Short mmCIF file of C-alpha atoms and ligand atoms in Angstrom, two decimals:
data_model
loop_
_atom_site.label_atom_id
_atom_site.label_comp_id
_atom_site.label_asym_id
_atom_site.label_seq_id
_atom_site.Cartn_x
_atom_site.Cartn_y
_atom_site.Cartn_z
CA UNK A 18 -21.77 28.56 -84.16
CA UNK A 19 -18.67 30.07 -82.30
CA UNK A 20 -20.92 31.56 -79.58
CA UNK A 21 -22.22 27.49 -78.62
CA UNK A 22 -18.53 26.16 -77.81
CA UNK A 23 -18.28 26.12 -74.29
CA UNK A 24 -15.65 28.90 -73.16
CA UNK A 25 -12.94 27.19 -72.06
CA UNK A 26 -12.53 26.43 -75.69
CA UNK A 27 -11.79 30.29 -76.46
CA UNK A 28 -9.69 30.66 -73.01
CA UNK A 29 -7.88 27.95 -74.42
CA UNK A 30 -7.23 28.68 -78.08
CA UNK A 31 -6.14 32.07 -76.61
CA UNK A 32 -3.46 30.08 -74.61
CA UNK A 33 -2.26 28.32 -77.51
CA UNK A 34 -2.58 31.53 -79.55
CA UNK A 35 0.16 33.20 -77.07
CA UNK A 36 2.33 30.24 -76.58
CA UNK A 37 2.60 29.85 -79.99
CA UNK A 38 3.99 33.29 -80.46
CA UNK A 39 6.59 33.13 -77.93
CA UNK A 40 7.69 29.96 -79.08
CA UNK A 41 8.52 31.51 -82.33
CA UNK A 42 9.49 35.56 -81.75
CA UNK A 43 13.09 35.56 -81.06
CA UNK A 44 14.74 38.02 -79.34
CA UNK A 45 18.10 39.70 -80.65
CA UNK A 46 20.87 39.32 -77.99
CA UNK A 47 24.03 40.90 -77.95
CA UNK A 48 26.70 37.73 -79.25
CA UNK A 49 23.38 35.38 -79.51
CA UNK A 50 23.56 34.49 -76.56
CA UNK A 51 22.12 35.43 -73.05
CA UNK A 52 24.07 35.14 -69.83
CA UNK A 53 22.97 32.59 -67.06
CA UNK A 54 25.67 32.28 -64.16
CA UNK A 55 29.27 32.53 -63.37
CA UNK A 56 31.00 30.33 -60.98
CA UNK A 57 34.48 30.69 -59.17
CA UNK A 58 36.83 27.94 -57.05
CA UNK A 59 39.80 27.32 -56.00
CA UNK A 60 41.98 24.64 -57.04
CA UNK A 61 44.92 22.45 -55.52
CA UNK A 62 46.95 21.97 -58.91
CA UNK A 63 48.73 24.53 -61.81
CA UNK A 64 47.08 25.18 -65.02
CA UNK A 65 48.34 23.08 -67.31
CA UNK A 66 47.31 19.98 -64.89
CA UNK A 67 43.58 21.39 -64.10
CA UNK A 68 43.60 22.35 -67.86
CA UNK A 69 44.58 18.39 -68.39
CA UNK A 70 41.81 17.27 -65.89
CA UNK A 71 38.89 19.43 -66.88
CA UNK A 72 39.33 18.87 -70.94
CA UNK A 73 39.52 14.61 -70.31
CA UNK A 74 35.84 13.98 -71.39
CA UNK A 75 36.53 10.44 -70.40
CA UNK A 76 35.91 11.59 -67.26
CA UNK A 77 33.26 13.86 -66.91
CA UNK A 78 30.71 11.68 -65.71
CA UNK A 79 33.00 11.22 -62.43
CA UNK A 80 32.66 14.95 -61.60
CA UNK A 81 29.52 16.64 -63.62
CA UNK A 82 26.68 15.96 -61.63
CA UNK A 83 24.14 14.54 -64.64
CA UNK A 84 26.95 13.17 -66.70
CA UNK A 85 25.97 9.59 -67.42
CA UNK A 86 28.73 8.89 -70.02
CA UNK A 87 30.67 10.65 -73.40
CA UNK A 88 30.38 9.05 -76.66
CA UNK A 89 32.81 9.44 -79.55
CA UNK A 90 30.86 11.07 -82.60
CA UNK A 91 33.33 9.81 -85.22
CA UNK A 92 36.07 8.01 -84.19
CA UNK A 93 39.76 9.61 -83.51
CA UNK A 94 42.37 8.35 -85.94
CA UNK A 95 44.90 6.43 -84.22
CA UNK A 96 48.09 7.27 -84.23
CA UNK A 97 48.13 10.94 -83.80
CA UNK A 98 48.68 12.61 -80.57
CA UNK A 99 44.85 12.80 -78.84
CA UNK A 100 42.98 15.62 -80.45
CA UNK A 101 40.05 16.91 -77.73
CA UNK A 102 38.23 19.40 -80.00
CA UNK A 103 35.12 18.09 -82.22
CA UNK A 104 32.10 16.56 -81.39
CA UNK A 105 31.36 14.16 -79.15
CA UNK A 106 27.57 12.52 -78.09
CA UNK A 107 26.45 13.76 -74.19
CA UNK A 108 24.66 11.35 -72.72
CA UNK A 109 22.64 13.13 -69.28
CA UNK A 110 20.44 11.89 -66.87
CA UNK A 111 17.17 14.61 -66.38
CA UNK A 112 15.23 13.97 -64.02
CA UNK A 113 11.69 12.46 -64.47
CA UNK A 114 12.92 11.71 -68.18
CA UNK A 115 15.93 9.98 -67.88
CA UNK A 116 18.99 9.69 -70.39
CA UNK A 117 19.03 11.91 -73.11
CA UNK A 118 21.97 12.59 -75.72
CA UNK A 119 23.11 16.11 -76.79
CA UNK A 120 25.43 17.12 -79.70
CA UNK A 121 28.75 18.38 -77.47
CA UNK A 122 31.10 20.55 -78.93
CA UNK A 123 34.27 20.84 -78.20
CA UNK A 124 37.18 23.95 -78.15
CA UNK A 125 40.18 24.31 -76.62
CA UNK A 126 42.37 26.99 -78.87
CA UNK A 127 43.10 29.33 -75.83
CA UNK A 128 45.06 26.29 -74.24
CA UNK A 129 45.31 26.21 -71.08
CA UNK A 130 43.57 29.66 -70.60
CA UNK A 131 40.33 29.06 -71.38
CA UNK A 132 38.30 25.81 -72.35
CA UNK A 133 35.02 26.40 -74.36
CA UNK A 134 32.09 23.98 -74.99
CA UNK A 135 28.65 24.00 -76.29
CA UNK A 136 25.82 21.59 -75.44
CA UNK A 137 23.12 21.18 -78.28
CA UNK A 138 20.07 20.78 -75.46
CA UNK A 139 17.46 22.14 -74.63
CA UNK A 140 19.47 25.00 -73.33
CA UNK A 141 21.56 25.06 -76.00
CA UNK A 142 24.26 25.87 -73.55
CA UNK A 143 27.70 27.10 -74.34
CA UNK A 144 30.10 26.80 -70.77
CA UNK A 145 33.40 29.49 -70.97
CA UNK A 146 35.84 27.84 -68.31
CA UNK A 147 39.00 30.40 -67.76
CA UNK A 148 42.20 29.09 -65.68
CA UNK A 149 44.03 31.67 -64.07
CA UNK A 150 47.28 31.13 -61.83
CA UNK A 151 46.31 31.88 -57.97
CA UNK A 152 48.32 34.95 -57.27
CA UNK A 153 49.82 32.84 -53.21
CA UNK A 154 49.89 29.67 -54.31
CA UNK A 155 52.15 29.19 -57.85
CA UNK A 156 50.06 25.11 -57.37
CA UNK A 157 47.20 26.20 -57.05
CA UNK A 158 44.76 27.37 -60.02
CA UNK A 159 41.54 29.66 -60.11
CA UNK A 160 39.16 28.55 -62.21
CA UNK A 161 35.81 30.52 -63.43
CA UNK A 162 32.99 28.88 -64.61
CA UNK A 163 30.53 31.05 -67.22
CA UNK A 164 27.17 29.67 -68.73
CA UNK A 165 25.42 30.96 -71.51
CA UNK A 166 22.78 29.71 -73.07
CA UNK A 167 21.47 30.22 -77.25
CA UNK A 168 17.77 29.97 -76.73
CA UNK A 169 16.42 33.67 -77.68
CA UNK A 170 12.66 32.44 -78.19
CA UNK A 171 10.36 35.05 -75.92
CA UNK A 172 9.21 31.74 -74.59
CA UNK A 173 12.50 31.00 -73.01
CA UNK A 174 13.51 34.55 -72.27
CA UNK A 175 10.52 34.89 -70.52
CA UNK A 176 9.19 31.85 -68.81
CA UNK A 177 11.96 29.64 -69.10
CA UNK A 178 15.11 31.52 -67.94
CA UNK A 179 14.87 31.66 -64.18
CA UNK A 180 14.18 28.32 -63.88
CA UNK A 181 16.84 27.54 -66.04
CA UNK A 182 19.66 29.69 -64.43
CA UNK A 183 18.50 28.17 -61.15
CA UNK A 184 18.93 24.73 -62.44
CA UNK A 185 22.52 24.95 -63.97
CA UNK A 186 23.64 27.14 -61.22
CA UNK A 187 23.21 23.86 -59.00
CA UNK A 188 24.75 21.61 -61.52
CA UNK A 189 27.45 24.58 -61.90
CA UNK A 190 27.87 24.21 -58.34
CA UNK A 191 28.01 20.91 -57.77
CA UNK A 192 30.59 20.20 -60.33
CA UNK A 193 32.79 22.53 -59.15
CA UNK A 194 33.00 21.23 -55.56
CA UNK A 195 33.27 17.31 -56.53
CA UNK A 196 36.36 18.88 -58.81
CA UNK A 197 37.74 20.84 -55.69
CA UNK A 198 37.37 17.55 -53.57
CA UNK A 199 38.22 14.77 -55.49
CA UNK A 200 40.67 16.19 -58.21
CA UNK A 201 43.60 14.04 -56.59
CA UNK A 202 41.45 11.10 -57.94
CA UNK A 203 40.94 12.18 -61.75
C1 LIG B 29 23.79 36.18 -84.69
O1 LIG B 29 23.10 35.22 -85.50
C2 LIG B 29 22.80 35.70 -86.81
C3 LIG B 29 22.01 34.65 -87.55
O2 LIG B 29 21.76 33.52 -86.77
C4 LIG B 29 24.11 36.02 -87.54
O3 LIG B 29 23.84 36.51 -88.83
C5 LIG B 29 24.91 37.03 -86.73
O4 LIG B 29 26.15 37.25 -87.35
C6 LIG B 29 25.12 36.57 -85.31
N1 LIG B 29 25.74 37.62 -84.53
C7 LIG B 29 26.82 37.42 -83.76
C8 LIG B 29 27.34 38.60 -83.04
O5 LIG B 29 27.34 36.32 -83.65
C1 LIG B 30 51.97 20.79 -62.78
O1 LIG B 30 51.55 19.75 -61.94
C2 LIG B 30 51.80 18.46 -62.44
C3 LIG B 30 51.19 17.46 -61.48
O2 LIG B 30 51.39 17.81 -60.13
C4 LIG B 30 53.30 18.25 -62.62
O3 LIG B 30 53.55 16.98 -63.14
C5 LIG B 30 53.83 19.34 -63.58
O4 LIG B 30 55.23 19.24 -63.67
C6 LIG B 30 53.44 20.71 -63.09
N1 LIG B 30 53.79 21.69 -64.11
C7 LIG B 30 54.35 22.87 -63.81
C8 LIG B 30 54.63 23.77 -64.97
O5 LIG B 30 54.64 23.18 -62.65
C1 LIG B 31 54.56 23.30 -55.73
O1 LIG B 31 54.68 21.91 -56.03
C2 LIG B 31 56.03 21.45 -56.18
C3 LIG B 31 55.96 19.99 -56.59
O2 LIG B 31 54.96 19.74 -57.50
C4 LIG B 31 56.77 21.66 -54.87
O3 LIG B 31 58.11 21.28 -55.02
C5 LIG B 31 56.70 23.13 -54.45
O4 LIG B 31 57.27 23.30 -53.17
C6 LIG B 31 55.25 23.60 -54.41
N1 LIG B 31 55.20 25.02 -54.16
C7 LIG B 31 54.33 25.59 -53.33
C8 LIG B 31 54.41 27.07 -53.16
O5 LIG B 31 53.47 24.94 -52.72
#
């Protein structure tokens, strides 16, 4: 019976057969988590003011490239001085799919050091943003940009990671320069 199915039917099952098990193997990582890009800028303000800027989710979509808009999960009880951390909805624009919403995660304990958040995506991204003073200008305010991303499956380890580091490293890119540019305006 087998030997009457035309072949592309074995080639095939064969495919499926081997995507299947890279979907599902995992590989261990160091931390869970595998390292896509780091970024580095410049910017024209101190810390605690970039700090201010790049934690105001309110504004995200005005400087991250496929930011349509952030949602409040749950809402923030009034009253209380604004509390960033939690989780907020992400709503993106992909291209050729159009808006989708991740789970965003927000952390901000190493204040104004070091602002950590983690996108629930596809990537499963987590984004490590570290503000350091610029040693000749006391206004001025490196700032380095880290992505990792969750995904262990051999599938995206594989196949999937290239493509993926190229992608964010443009997003990466282009955030940091609209920042550089128009941070007077945020
Ligand atoms: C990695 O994840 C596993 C289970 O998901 C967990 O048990 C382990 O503690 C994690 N390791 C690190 C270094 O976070
Ligand atoms: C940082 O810059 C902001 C805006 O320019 C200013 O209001 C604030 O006083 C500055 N803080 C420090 C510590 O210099
Ligand atoms: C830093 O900015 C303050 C005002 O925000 C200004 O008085 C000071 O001269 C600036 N210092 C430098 C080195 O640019």
């Amino acid at each position: 019976m087998a030997s009457t199915l035309p072949p592309y039917i074995k080639y095939l099952s064969a495919f499926v057969l081997i995507f299947g098990i890279l979907y599902k193997y995992e590989i261990p990582t160091t931390d869970n988590k595998t390292f896509l890009l780091t970024k580095k800028s410049t910017l024209q303000y101190n810390k605690s003011h970039v700090y201010q800027i790049i934690t105001n989710i309110d504004r995200y979509a005005l400087w991250y490239p496929n930011v349509v808009r952030v949602e409040q999960s749950k809402p923030i009880s009034s009253g209380s001085k604004k509390q960033v951390d939690g989780k907020y909805q992400l709503i993106t624009k992909i291209p050729l799919i159009g808006d989708i919403s991740s789970e965003l995660t927000i952390h901000t304990k190493d204040r104004p050091k070091r602002f950590v958040y983690s996108v629930d995506s596809w990537l499963l991204e987590v984004n490590s943003i570290e503000l350091k003073d610029n040693s000749n200008n006391i206004n001025s305010t490196d700032i380095q940009w880290t992505v990792y991303t969750k995904r262990r499956s051999m599938l995206f380890q594989y196949l999937i990671l290239p493509f993926a580091k190229f992608y964010k490293n443009q997003l990466v890119r282009e955030a940091l320069f609209t920042l550089m540019l128009q941070i007077r305006n945020l």
